[in-house]
mmCIF file of C-alpha atoms in Angstrom:
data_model
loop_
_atom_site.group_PDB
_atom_site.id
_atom_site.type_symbol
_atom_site.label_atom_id
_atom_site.label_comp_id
_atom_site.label_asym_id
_atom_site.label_seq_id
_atom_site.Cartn_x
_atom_site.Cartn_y
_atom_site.Cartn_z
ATOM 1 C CA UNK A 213 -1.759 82.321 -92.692
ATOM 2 C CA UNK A 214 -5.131 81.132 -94.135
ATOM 3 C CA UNK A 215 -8.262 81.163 -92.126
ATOM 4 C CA UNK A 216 -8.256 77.443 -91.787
ATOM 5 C CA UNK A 217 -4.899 77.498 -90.009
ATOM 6 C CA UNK A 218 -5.985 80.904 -87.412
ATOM 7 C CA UNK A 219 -8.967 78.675 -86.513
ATOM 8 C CA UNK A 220 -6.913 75.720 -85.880
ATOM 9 C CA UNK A 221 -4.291 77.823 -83.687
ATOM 10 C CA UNK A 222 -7.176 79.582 -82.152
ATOM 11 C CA UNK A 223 -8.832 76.149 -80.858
ATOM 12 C CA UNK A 224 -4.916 74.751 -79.990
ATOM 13 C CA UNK A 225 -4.254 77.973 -78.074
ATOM 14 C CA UNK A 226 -7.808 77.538 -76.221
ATOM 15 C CA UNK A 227 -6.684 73.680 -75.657
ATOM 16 C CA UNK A 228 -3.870 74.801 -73.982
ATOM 17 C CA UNK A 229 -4.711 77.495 -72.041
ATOM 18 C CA UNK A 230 -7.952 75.410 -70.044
ATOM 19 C CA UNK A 231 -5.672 72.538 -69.603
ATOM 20 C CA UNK A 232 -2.862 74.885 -67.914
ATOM 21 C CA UNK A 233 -5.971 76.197 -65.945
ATOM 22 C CA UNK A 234 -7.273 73.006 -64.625
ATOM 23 C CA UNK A 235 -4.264 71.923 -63.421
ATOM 24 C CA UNK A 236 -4.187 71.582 -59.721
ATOM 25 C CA UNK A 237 -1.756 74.045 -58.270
ATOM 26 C CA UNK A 238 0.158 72.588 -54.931
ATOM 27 C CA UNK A 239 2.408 74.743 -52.758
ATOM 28 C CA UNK A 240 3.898 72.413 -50.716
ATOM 29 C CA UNK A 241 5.222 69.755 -52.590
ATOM 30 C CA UNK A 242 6.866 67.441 -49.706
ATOM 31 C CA UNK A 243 3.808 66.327 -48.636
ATOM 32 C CA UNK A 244 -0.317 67.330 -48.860
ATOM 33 C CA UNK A 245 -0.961 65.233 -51.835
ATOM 34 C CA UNK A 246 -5.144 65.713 -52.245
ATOM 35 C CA UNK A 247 -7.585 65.348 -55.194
ATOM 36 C CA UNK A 248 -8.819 68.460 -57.116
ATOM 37 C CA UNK A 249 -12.684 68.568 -57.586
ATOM 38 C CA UNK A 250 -12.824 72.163 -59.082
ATOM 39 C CA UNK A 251 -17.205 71.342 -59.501
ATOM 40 C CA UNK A 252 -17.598 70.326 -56.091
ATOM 41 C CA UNK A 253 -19.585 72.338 -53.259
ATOM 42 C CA UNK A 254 -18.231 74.414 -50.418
ATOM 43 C CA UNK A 255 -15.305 76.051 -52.487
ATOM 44 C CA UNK A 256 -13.417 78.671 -50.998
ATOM 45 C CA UNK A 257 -13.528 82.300 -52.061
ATOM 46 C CA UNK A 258 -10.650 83.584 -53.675
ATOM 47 C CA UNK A 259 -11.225 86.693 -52.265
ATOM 48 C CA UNK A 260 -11.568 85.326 -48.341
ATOM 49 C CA UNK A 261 -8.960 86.004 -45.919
ATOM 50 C CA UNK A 262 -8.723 82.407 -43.595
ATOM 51 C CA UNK A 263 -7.528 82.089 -40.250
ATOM 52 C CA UNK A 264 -7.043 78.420 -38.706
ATOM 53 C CA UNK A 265 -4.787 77.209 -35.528
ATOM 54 C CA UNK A 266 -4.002 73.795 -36.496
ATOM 55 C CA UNK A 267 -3.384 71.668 -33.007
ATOM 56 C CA UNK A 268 -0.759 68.962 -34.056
ATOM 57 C CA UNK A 269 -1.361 66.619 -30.701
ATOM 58 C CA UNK A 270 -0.684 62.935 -32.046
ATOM 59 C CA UNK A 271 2.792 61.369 -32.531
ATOM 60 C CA UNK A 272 3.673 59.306 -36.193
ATOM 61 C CA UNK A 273 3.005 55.459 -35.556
ATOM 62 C CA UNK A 274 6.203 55.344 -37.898
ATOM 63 C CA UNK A 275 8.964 58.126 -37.137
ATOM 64 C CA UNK A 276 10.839 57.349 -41.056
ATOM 65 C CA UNK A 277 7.121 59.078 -42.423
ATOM 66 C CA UNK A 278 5.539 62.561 -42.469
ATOM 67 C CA UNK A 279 3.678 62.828 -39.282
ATOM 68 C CA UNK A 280 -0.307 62.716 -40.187
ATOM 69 C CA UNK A 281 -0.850 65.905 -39.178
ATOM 70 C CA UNK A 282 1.823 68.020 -40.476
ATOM 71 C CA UNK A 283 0.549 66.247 -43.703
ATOM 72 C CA UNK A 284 -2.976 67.470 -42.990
ATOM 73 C CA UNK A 285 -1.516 70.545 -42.638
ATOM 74 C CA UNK A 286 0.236 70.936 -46.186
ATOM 75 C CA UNK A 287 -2.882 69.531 -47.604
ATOM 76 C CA UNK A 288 -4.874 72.324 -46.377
ATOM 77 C CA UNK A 289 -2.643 74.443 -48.131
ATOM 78 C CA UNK A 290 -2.400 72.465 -51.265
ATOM 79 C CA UNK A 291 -6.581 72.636 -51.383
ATOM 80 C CA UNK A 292 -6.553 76.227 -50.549
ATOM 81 C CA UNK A 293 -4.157 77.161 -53.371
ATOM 82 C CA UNK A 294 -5.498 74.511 -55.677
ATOM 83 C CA UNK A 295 -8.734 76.530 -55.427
ATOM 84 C CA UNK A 296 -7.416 79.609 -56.219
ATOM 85 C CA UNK A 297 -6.955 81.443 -53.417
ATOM 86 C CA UNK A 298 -3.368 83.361 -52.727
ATOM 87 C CA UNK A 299 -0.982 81.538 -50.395
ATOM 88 C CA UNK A 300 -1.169 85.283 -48.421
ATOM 89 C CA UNK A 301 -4.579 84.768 -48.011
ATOM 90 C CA UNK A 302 -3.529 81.913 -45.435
ATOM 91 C CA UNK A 303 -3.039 82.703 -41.940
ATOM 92 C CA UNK A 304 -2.353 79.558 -40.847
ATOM 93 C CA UNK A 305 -0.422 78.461 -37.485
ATOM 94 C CA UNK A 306 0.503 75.196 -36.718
ATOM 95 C CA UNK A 307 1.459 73.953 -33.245
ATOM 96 C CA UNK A 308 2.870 70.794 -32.137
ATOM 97 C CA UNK A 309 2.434 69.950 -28.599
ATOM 98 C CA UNK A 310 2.102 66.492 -26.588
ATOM 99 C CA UNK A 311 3.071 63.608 -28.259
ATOM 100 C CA UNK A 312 3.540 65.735 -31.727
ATOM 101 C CA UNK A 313 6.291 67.819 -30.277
ATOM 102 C CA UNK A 314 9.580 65.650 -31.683
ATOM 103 C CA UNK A 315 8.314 66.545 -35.107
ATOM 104 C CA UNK A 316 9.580 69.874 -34.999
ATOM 105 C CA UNK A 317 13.068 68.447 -33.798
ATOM 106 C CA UNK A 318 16.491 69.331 -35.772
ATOM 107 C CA UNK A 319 17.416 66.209 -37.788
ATOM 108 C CA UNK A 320 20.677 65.552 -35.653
ATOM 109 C CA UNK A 321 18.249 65.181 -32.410
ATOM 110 C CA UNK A 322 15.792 63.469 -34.533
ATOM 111 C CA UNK A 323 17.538 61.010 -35.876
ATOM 112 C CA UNK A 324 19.635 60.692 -31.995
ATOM 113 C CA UNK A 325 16.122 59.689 -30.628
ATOM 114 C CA UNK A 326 14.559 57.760 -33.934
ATOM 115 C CA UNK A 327 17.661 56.587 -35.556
ATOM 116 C CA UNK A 328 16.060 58.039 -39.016
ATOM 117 C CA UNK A 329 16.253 61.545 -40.607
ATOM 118 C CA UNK A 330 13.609 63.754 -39.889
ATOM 119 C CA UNK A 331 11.238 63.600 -42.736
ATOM 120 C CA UNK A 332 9.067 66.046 -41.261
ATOM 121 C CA UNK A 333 11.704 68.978 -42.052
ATOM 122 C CA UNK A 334 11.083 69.526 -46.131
ATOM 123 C CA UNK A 335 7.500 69.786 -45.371
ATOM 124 C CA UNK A 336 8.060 72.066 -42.282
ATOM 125 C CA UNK A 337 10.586 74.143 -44.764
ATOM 126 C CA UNK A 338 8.157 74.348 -47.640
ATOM 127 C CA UNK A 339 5.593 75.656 -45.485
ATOM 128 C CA UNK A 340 7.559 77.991 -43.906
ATOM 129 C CA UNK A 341 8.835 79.369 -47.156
ATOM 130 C CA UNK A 342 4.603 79.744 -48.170
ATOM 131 C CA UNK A 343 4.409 82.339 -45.192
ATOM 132 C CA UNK A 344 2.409 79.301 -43.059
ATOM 133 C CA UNK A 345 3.746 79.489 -38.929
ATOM 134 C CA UNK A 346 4.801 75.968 -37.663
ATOM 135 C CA UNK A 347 5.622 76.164 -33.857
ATOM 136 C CA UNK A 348 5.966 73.832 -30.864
ATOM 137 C CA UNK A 349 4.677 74.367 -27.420
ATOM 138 C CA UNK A 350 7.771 75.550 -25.445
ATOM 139 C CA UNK A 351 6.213 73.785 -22.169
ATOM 140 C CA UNK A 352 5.847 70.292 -23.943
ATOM 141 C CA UNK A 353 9.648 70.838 -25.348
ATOM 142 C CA UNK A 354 10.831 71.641 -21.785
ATOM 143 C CA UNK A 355 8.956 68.456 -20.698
ATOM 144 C CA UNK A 356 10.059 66.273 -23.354
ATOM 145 C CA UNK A 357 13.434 67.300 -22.287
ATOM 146 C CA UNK A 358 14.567 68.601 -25.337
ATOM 147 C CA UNK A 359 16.263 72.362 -25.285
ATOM 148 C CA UNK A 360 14.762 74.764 -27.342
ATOM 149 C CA UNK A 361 17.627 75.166 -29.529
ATOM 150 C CA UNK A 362 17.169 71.676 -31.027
ATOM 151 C CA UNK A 363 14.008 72.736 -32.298
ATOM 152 C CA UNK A 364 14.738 72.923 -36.462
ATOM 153 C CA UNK A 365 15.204 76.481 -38.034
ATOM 154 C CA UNK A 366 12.076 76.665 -39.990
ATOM 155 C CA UNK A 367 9.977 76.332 -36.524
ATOM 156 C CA UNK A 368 9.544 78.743 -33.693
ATOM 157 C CA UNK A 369 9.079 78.206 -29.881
ATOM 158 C CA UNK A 370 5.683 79.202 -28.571
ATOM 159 C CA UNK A 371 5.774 80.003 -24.587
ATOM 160 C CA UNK A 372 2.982 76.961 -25.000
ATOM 161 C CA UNK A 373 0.077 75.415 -27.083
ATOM 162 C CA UNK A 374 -2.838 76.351 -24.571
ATOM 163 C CA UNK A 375 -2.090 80.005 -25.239
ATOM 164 C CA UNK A 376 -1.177 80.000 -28.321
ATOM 165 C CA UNK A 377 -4.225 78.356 -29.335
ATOM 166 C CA UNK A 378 -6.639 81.022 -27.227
ATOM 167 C CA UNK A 379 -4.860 83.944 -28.433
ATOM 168 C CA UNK A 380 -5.077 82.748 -31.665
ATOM 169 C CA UNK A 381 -8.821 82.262 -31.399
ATOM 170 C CA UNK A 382 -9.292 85.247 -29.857
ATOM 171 C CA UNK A 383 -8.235 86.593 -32.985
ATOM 172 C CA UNK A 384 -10.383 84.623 -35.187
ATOM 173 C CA UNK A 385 -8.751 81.973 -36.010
ATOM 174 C CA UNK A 386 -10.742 79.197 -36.532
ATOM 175 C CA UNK A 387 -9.066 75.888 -34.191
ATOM 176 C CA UNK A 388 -8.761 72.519 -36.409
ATOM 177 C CA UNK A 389 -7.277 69.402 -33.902
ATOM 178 C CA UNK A 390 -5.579 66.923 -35.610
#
């Protein structure tokens, strides 16, 4: 190969390599969609180990849709990762209490109450499978009359959201109601 041709692969192989870089990584694909600004202030540290209770409180206006915030939720994960830092640097809990609680439902008992599938179970999958905790407050289920057993296999009962969320900050985590 002639020097004109190693420069040319050289500058190709740089190409290649800082596109590949600067494209935005996203964990959970299902939902979180967000906008990468890799210049802009505030990023997170790679390094930086974060803690956040996530308090999922509202209902969807539209039960065939993502619920809002489970969405927020997999787009704090999808910035998070997009910024570099390792999906086991997330401790992240999510709990879904109040008017949030049917979003953790099995599809059968979703779709008996909505008359849709549950479109909130791929997300709730994905970020299981990322190591990210989605629960449901065990009092609001018991209130909504639901049995904890319809509550879909990617979830887990908490004994309820109030002390879920002060044990959690009690441990550091940092609380973001959505």
């Amino acid at each position: 190969m002639n020097r004109s041709h190693l420069i040319l692969a050289g500058t190709l192989g740089l190409l290649l390599s800082v596109g590949a870089a600067a494209a935005p990584s996203q964990a959970i694909t299902a939902s979180g969609n967000f906008h990468p600004l890799p210049h802009a202030a505030f990023q997170p540290s790679k390094t930086a180990t974060y803690k956040v209770v996530f308090g999922m409180t509202k209902a969807s206006a539209k039960p065939d849709q993502v619920n809002p915030a489970l969405e927020r939720v997999a787009r704090t994960v999808n910035l998070y990762v997009s910024a570099g830092v390792p999906l086991d640097h997330l401790k992240f809990v999510a709990i879904a209490y109040g008017p949030a609680t049917a979003l953790v439902l099995d599809n059968a008992h979703y779709h008996a109450q909505f008359g849709v599938d549950n479109p909130n179970l791929p997300v709730i999958a994905q970020l299981h499978k990322a190591g990210i905790t989605v629960a449901v407050c065990g009092q609001a289920v018991a209130e909504h009359h639901y049995q904890n057993a319809w509550v879909a296999k990617d979830a887990e009962v908490a004994l309820s959201a109030l002390t879920t969320i002060t044990e959690l900050q009690q441990q550091g985590y940092a609380l973001m109601p959505l």
